[in-house]
Coordinates of C-alpha atoms and ligand atoms in Angstrom, one line a residue:
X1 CA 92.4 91.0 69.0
X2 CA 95.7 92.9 69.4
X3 CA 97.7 90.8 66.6
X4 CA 95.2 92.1 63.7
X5 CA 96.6 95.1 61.9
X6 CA 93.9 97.9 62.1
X7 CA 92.7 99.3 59.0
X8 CA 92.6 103.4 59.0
X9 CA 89.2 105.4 58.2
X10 CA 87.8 109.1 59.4
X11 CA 91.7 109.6 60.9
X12 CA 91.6 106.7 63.3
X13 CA 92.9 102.8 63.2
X14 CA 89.9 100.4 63.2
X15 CA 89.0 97.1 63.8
X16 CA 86.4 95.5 61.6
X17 CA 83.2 94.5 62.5
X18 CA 83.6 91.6 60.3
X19 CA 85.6 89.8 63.1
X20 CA 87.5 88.0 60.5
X21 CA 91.3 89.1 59.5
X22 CA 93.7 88.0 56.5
X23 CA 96.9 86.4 57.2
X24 CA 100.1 87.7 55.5
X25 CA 102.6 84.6 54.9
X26 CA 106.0 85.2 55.1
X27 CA 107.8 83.8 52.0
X28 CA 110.9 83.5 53.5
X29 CA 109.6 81.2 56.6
X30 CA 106.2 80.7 54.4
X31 CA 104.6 80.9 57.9
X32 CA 101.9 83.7 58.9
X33 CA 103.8 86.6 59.8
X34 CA 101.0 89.2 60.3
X35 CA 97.3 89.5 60.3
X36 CA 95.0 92.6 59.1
X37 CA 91.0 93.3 59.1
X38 CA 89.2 91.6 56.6
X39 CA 86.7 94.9 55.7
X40 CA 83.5 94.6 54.9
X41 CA 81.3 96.2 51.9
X42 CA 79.9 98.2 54.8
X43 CA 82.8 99.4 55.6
X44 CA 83.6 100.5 52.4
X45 CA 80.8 102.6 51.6
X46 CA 81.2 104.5 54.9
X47 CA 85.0 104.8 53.9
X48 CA 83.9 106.7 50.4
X49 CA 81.4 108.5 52.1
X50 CA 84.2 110.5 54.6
X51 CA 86.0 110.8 51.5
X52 CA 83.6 112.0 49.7
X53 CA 83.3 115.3 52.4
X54 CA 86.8 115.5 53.0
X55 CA 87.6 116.1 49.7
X56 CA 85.1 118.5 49.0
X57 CA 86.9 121.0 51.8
X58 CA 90.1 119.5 50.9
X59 CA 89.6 121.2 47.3
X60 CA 89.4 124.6 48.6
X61 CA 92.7 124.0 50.8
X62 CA 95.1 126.5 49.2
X63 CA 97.4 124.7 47.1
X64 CA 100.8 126.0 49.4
X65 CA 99.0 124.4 52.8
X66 CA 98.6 120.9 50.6
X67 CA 102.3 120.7 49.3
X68 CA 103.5 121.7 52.8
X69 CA 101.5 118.8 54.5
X70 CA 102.9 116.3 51.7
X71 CA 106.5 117.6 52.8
X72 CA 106.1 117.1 56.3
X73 CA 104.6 113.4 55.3
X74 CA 107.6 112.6 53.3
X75 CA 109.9 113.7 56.1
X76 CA 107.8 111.3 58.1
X77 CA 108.2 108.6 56.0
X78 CA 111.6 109.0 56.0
X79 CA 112.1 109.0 59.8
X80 CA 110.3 105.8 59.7
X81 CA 112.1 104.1 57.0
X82 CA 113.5 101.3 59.1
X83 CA 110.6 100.4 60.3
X84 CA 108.9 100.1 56.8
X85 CA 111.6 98.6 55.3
X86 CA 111.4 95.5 57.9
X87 CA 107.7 94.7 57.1
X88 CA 109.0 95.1 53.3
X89 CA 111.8 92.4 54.2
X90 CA 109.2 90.4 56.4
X91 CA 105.9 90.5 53.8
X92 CA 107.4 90.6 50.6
X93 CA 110.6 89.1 50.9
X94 CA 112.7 92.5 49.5
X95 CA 115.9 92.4 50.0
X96 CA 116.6 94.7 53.4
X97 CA 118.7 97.3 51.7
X98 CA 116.5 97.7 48.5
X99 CA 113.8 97.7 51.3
X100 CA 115.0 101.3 52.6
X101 CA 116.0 102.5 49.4
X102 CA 111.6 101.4 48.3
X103 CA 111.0 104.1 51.4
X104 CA 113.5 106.8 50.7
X105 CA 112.7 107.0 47.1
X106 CA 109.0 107.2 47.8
X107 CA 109.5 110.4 50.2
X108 CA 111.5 111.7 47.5
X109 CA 108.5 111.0 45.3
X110 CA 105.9 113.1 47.4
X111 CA 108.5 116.1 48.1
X112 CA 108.5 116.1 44.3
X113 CA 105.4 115.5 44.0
X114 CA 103.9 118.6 46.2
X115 CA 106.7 121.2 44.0
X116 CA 105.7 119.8 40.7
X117 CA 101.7 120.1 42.0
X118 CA 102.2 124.1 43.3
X119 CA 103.5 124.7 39.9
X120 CA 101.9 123.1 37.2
X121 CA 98.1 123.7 39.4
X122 CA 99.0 127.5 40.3
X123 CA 98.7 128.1 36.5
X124 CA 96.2 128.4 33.4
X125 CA 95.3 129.4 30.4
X126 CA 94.0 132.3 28.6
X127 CA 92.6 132.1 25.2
X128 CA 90.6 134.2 23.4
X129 CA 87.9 134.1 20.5
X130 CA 88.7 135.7 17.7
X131 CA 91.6 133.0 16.7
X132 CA 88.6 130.9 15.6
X133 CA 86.8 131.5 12.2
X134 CA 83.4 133.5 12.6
X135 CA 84.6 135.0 16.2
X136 CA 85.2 138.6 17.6
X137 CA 87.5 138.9 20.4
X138 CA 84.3 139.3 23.1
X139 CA 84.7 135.8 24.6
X140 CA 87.4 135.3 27.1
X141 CA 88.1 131.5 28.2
X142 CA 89.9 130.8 31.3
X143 CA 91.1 127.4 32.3
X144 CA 92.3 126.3 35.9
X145 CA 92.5 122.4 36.6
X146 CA 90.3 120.9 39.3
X147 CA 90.4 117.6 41.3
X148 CA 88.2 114.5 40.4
X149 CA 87.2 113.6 43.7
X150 CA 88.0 110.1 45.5
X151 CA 90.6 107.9 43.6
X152 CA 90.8 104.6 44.5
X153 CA 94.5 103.4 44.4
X154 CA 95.6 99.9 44.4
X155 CA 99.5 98.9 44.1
X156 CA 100.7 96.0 43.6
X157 CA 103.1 93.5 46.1
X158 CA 106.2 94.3 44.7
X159 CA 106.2 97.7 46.1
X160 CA 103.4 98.5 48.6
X161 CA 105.0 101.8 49.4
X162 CA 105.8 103.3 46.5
X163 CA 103.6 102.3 44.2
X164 CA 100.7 103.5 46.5
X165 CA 102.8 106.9 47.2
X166 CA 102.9 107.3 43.6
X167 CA 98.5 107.5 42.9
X168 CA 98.2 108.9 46.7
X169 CA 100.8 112.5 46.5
X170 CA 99.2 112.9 43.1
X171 CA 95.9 112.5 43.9
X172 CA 96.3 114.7 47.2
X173 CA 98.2 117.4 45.8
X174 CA 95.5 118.2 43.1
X175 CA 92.9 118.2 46.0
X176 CA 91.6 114.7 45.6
X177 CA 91.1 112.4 48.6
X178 CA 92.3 108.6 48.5
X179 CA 90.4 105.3 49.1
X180 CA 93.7 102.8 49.1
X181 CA 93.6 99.3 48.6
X182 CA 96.9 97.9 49.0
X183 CA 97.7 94.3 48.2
X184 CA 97.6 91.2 50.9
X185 CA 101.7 91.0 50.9
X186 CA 102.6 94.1 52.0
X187 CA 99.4 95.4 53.5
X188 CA 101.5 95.9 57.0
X189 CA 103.8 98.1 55.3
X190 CA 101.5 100.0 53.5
X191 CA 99.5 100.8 56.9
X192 CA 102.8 101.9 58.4
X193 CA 103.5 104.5 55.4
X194 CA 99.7 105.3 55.8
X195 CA 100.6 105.9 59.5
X196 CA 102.9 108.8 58.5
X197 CA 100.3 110.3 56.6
X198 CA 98.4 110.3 59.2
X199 CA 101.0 112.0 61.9
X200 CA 101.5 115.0 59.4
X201 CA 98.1 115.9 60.3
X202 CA 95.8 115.5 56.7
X203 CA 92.4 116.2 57.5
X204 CA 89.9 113.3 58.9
X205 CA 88.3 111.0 56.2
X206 CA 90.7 112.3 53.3
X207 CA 93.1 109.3 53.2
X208 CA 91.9 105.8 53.9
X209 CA 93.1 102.4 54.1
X210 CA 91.2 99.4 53.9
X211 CA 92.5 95.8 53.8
X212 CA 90.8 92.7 53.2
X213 CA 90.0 90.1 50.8
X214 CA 89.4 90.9 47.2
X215 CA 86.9 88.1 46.6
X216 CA 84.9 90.4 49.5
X217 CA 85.8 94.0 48.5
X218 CA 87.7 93.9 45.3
X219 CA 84.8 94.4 43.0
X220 CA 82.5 96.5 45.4
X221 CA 85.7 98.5 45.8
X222 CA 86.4 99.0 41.9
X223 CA 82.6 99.2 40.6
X224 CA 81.8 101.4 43.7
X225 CA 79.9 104.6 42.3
X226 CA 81.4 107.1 44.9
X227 CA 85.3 106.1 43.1
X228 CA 85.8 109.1 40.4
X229 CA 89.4 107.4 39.4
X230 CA 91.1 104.1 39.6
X231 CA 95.1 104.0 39.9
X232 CA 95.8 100.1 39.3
X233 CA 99.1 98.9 39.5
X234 CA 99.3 94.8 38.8
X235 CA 98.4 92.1 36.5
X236 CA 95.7 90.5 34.8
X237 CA 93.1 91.7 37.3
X238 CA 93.5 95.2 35.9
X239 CA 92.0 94.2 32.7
X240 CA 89.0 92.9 34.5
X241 CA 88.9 96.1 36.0
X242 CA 89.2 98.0 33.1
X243 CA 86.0 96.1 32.1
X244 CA 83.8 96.2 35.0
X245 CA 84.5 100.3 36.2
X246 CA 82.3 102.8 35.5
X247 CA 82.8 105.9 32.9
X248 CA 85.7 107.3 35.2
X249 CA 89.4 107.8 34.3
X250 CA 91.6 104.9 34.9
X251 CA 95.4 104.6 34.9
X252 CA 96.2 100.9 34.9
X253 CA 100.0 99.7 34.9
X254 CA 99.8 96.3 34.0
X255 CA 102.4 93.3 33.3
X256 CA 105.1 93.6 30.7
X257 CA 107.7 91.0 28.4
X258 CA 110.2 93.8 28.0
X259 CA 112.7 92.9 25.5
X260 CA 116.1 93.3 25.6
X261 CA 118.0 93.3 22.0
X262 CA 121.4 93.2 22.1
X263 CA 123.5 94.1 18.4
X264 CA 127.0 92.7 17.3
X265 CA 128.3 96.1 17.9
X266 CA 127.3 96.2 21.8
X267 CA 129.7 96.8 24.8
X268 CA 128.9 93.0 25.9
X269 CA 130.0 93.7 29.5
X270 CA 127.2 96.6 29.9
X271 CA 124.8 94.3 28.5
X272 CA 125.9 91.5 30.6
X273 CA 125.5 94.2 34.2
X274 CA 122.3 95.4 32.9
X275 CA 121.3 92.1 32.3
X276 CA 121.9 90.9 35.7
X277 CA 120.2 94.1 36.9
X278 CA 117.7 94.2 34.6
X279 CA 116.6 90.6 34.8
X280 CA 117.4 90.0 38.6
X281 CA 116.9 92.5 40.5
X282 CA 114.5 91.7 43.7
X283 CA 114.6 88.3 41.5
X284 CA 113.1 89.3 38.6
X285 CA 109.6 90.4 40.5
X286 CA 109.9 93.9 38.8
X287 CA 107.1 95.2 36.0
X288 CA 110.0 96.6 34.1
X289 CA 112.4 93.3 34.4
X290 CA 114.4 92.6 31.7
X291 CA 112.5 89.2 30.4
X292 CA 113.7 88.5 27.4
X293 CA 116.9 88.7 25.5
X294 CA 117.2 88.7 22.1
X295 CA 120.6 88.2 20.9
X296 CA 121.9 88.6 17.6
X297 CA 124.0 84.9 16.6
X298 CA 127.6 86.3 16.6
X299 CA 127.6 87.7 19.8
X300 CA 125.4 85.2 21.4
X301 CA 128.2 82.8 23.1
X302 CA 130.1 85.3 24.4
X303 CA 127.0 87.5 25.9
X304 CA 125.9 84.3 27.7
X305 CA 129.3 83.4 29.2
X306 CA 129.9 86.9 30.2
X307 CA 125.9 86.7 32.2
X308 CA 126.6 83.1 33.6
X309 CA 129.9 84.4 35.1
X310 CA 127.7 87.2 37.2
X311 CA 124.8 84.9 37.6
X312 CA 127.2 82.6 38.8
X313 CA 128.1 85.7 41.4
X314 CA 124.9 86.5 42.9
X315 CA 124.3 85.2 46.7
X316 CA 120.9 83.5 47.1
X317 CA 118.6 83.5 50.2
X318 CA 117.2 85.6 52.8
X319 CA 116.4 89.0 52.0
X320 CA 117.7 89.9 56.1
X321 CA 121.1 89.0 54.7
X322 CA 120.2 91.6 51.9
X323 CA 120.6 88.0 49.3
X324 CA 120.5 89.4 45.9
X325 CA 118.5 86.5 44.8
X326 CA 114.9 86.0 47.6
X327 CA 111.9 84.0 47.9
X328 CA 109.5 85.2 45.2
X329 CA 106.5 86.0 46.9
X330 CA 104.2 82.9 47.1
X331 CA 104.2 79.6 46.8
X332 CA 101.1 79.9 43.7
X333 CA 104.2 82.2 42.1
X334 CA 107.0 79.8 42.8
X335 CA 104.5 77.1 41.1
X336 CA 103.8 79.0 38.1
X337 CA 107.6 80.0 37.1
X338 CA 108.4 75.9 37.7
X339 CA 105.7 75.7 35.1
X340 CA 107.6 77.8 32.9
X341 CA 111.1 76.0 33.1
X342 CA 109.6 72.8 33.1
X343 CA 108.0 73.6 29.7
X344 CA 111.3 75.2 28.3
X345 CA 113.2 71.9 29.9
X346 CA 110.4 69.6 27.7
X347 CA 111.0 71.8 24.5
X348 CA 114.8 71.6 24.6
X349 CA 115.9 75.1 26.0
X350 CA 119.6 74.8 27.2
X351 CA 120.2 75.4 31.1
X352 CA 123.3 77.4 32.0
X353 CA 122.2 76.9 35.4
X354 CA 120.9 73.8 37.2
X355 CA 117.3 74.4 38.0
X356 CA 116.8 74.7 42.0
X357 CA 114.0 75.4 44.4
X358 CA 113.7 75.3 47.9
X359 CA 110.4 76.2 49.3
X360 CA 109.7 79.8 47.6
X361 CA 113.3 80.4 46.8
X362 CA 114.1 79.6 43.4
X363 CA 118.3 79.7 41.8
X364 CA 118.7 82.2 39.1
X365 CA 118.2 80.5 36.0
X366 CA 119.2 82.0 32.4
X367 CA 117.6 79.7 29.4
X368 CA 119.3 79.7 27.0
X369 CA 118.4 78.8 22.7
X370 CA 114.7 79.5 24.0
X371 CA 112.1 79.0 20.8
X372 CA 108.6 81.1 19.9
X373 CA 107.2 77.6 21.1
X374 CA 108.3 77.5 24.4
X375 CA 105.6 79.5 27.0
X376 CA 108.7 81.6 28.3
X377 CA 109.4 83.3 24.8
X378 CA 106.2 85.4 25.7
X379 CA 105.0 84.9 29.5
X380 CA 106.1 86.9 32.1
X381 CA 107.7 84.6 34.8
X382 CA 108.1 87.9 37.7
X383 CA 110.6 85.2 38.4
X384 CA 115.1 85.0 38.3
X385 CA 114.4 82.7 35.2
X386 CA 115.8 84.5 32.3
X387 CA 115.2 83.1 28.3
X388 CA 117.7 84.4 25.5
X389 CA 116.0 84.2 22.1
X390 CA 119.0 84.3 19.6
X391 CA 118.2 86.4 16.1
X392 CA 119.8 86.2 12.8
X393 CA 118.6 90.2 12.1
X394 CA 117.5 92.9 14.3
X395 CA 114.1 92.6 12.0
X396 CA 113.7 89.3 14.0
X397 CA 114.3 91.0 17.5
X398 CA 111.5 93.7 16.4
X399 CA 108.7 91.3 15.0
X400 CA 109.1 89.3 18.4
X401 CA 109.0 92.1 20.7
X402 CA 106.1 93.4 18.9
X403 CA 104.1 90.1 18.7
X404 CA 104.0 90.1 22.3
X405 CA 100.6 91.0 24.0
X406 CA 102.7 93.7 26.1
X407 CA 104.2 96.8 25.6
X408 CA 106.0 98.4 28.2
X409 CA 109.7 99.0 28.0
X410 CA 112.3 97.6 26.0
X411 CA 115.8 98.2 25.8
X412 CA 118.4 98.0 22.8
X413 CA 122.0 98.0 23.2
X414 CA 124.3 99.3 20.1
X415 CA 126.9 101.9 19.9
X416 CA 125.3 103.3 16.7
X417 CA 122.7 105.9 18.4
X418 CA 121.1 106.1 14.6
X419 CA 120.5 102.0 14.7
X420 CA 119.1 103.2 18.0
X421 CA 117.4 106.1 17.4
X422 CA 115.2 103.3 14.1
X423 CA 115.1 100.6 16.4
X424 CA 113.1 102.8 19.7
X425 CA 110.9 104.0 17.0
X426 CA 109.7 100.1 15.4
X427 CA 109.7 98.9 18.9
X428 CA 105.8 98.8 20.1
X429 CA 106.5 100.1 23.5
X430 CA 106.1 102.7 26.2
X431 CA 109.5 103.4 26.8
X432 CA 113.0 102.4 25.3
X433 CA 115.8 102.3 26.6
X434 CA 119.0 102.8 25.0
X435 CA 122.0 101.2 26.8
X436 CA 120.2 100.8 29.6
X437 CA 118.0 98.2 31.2
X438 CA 114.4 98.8 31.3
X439 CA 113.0 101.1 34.5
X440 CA 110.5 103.1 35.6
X441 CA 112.6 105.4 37.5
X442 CA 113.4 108.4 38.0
X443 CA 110.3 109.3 38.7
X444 CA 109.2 112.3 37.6
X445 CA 109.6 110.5 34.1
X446 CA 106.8 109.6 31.7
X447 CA 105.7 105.9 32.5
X448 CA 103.1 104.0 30.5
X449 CA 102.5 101.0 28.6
X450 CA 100.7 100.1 25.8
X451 CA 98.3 97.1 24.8
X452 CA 97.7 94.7 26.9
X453 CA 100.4 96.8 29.4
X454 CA 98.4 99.2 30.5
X455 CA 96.1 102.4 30.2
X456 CA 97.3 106.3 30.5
X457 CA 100.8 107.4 31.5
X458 CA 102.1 107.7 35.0
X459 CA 105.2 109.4 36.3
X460 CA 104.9 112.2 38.8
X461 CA 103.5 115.2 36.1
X462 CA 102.1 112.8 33.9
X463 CA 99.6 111.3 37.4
X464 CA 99.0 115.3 38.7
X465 CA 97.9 115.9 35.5
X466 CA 95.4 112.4 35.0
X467 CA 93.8 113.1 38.3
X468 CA 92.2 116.2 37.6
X469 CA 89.8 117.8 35.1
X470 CA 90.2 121.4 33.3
X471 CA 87.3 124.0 33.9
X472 CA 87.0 126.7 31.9
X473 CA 85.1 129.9 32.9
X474 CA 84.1 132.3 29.7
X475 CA 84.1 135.8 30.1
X476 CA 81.3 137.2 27.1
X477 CA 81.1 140.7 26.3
X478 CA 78.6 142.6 25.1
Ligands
LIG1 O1 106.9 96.7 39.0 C1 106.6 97.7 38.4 C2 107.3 99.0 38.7 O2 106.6 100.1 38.3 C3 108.7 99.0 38.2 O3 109.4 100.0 38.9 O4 111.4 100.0 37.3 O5 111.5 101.2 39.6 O6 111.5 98.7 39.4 P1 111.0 100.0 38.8

């Protein structure tokens, strides 16, 4: 069946002896757009098998012949960044110029990637024995950093590229091989960056790319014994993971509520453009989305006027015409954030906007007055709905970002860098931002979130680093 995507094992495109394919629905037309193989368990264990042996020669590769091959795969990638950035536009409904930028960022990620690897890997450390109570100096420790062995990475839909570039230069410049999993939307795009991959020439059975469903492979995939690492990028499912793998490293980037408190003393027309960034940017489908505001009183009226005059400003649509405001990616998604409003609607939120849908494609929408009682104080919507919380102290702001199940960014806005400086430190998050909205980027910067947000730190030194193990060799005199 020429339509069906092939899936990519032992250096070659495959079709699945399952017969059966998964479609990809278009949000935009919400009609099938593209088909790939539905893989089998079989499959699967003959994919970590080849990656298994590749890695094994892939370790002794020297380090220099790795980064160069990750260069020439990032020009690649480049080359082919219209091409990508259409099955972006097509799968996942991403606005067409954020599409290329999802593509050029992520060769920029693997050049950086293969210089950070050559020199935090070429080096070690020497320590010797006689620092430590009892010892001579006749022991000699050496420590060098070696690769795990086959990670299994798994981004999420709202960026197939990068977020699988991001576990798979890592993982391949420390001399792992890769098992990827990418999601359903944005499978076809994923294949295509895999495609590059595969034209700079890696060696047979080290990368891999199997698509299918996860009712099928999802668990055989994550509780398969031949996985030495899991990379997860995505929801609630990662917790399951984090349940079911085995005694193996995982680095799990899960949902987040980021807060966004905003004091009397902010430059309200920053706030306002980081808002409208922050909160609606590829509609709001972003881990690191601004998704809650909390406002102090005074200020409050004249923040929200200042947002509703640029929400009032952003074109809506298809993500061809490069709308700022798309079709979030499913109808199941477009459901669950009408769920939202029409909860914050029944509790008595105020609407600065008039509520609209049409198929997947749903009006920015900024609630404002928005109560610990209504679901959107503390669900993520990934979503252009938007709630302002407004506090009386910045104590309040605190307590409710920190009562939230998430921590993953947050963002404060004051011109009083000391208020700043307290406020980063009480926040129960991974990373603040100070007059800035929340992101992840750039991305050689730590990334991690804590409680229910995720496990281990990402970022490009920070992944390197996660996906290998130190060896020590001791050197005992006589
Ligand atoms: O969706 C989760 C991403 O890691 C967020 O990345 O801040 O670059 O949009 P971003």
């Amino acid at each position: 069946d020429g339509d069906v995507y092939k899936y990519y094992a032992d250096g070659e495109w495959k079709k699945s002896t399952s017969g059966k394919s998964v479609s990809i629905i278009n949000p935009t037309t919400r009609k099938p757009q593209y088909k790939v193989q539905a893989c089998s368990q079989e499959e699967v264990n003959k994919v970590m098998d080849s990656a298994k042996s590749a890695q094994k020669s892939w370790a002794k590769t020297p380090l220099w012949k790795r980064a160069e091959l990750l260069h020439k795969a990032a020009a690649i990638l480049k080359e082919h960044k219209a091409a990508i950035a259409e099955c972006l536009v097509k799968e996942i409904a991403k606005p067409a110029k954020d599409a290329v930028t999802e593509v050029v960022r992520s060769g920029d990620l693997v050049s950086y990637c293969a210089e950070e690897g050559v020199r935090i890997l070429g080096e070690g450390k020497f320590l010797v024995s006689d620092s430590f109570p009892g010892n001579e100096r006749t022991k000699y420790c050496l420590t060098s950093k070696i690769p795990l062995g086959v990670i299994l990475a798994i981004p999420p839909f709202n960026y197939p590229v990068n977020l699988a570039v991001s576990k798979i230069a890592p993982a391949l410049i420390a001399g792992n091989s890769i098992v990827l999993k990418p999601p359903t939307q944005g499978a076809v795009a994923a294949l295509h960056m895999v495609h590059c991959f595969h034209l700079a020439g890696f060696p047979k059975g080290l990368i891999s790319c199997v698509t299918g469903k996860g009712s099928e492979i999802g668990d055989f995939l994550t509780m398969h014994p031949g996985v030495n690492c899991i990379s997860f990028t995505g929801g609630d499912t990662g917790i399951a993971i984090s349940k079911k793998a085995g005694m193996i490293p995982l680095q799990m980037e899960l949902g987040g509520k980021d807060a966004c408190i905003v004091l009397e003393d902010a430059d309200l027309d920053l706030v306002a453009a980081n808002i409208i960034k922050g909160g609606f940017s590829y509609s709001g489908q972003r881990c690191t989305a601004v998704k809650v505001v909390l406002v102090i009183e005074s200020v409050a009226d004249a923040l929200v006027e200042k947002v509703n005059a640029k929400v009032a400003k952003l074109s809506v649509g298809a993500p061809e015409d490069d709308s700022d405001i798309t079709p979030v990616v499913s109808e199941s998604s477009a459901n669950f954030i009408e769920g939202l409003v029409n909860d914050a609607k029944q509790k008595g939120a105020t609407f600065c906007q008039e509520y609209k849908r049409e198929g997947n494609l749903i009006w920015p929408l900024l609630l404002d007055n928005v109560r610990p009682d209504m679901r959107i104080a503390w669900e993520e919507p990934f979503g252009p709905v938007l709630p302002v919380i407004r506090i009386n102290s910045v104590e309040e702001g605190i307590h409710h970002c920190n009562a939230s199940n998430f921590g993953l960014q947050g963002c404060v806005f004051t011109k009083d860098i000391n208020k700043a400086m307290l406020i980063s430190d009480a926040m129960e998050s991974g990373t603040i931002q100070i007059n800035s909205a929340p992101a992840r980027g750039p991305d050689h910067f730590p990334f991690q979130g804590i409680k229910d947000s995720g496990i281990g730190s990402q970022g490009i030194t920070n992944s390197i680093n996660m996906m290998t193990k130190i060896k020590t060799t001791v050197i005992n005199l006589p």
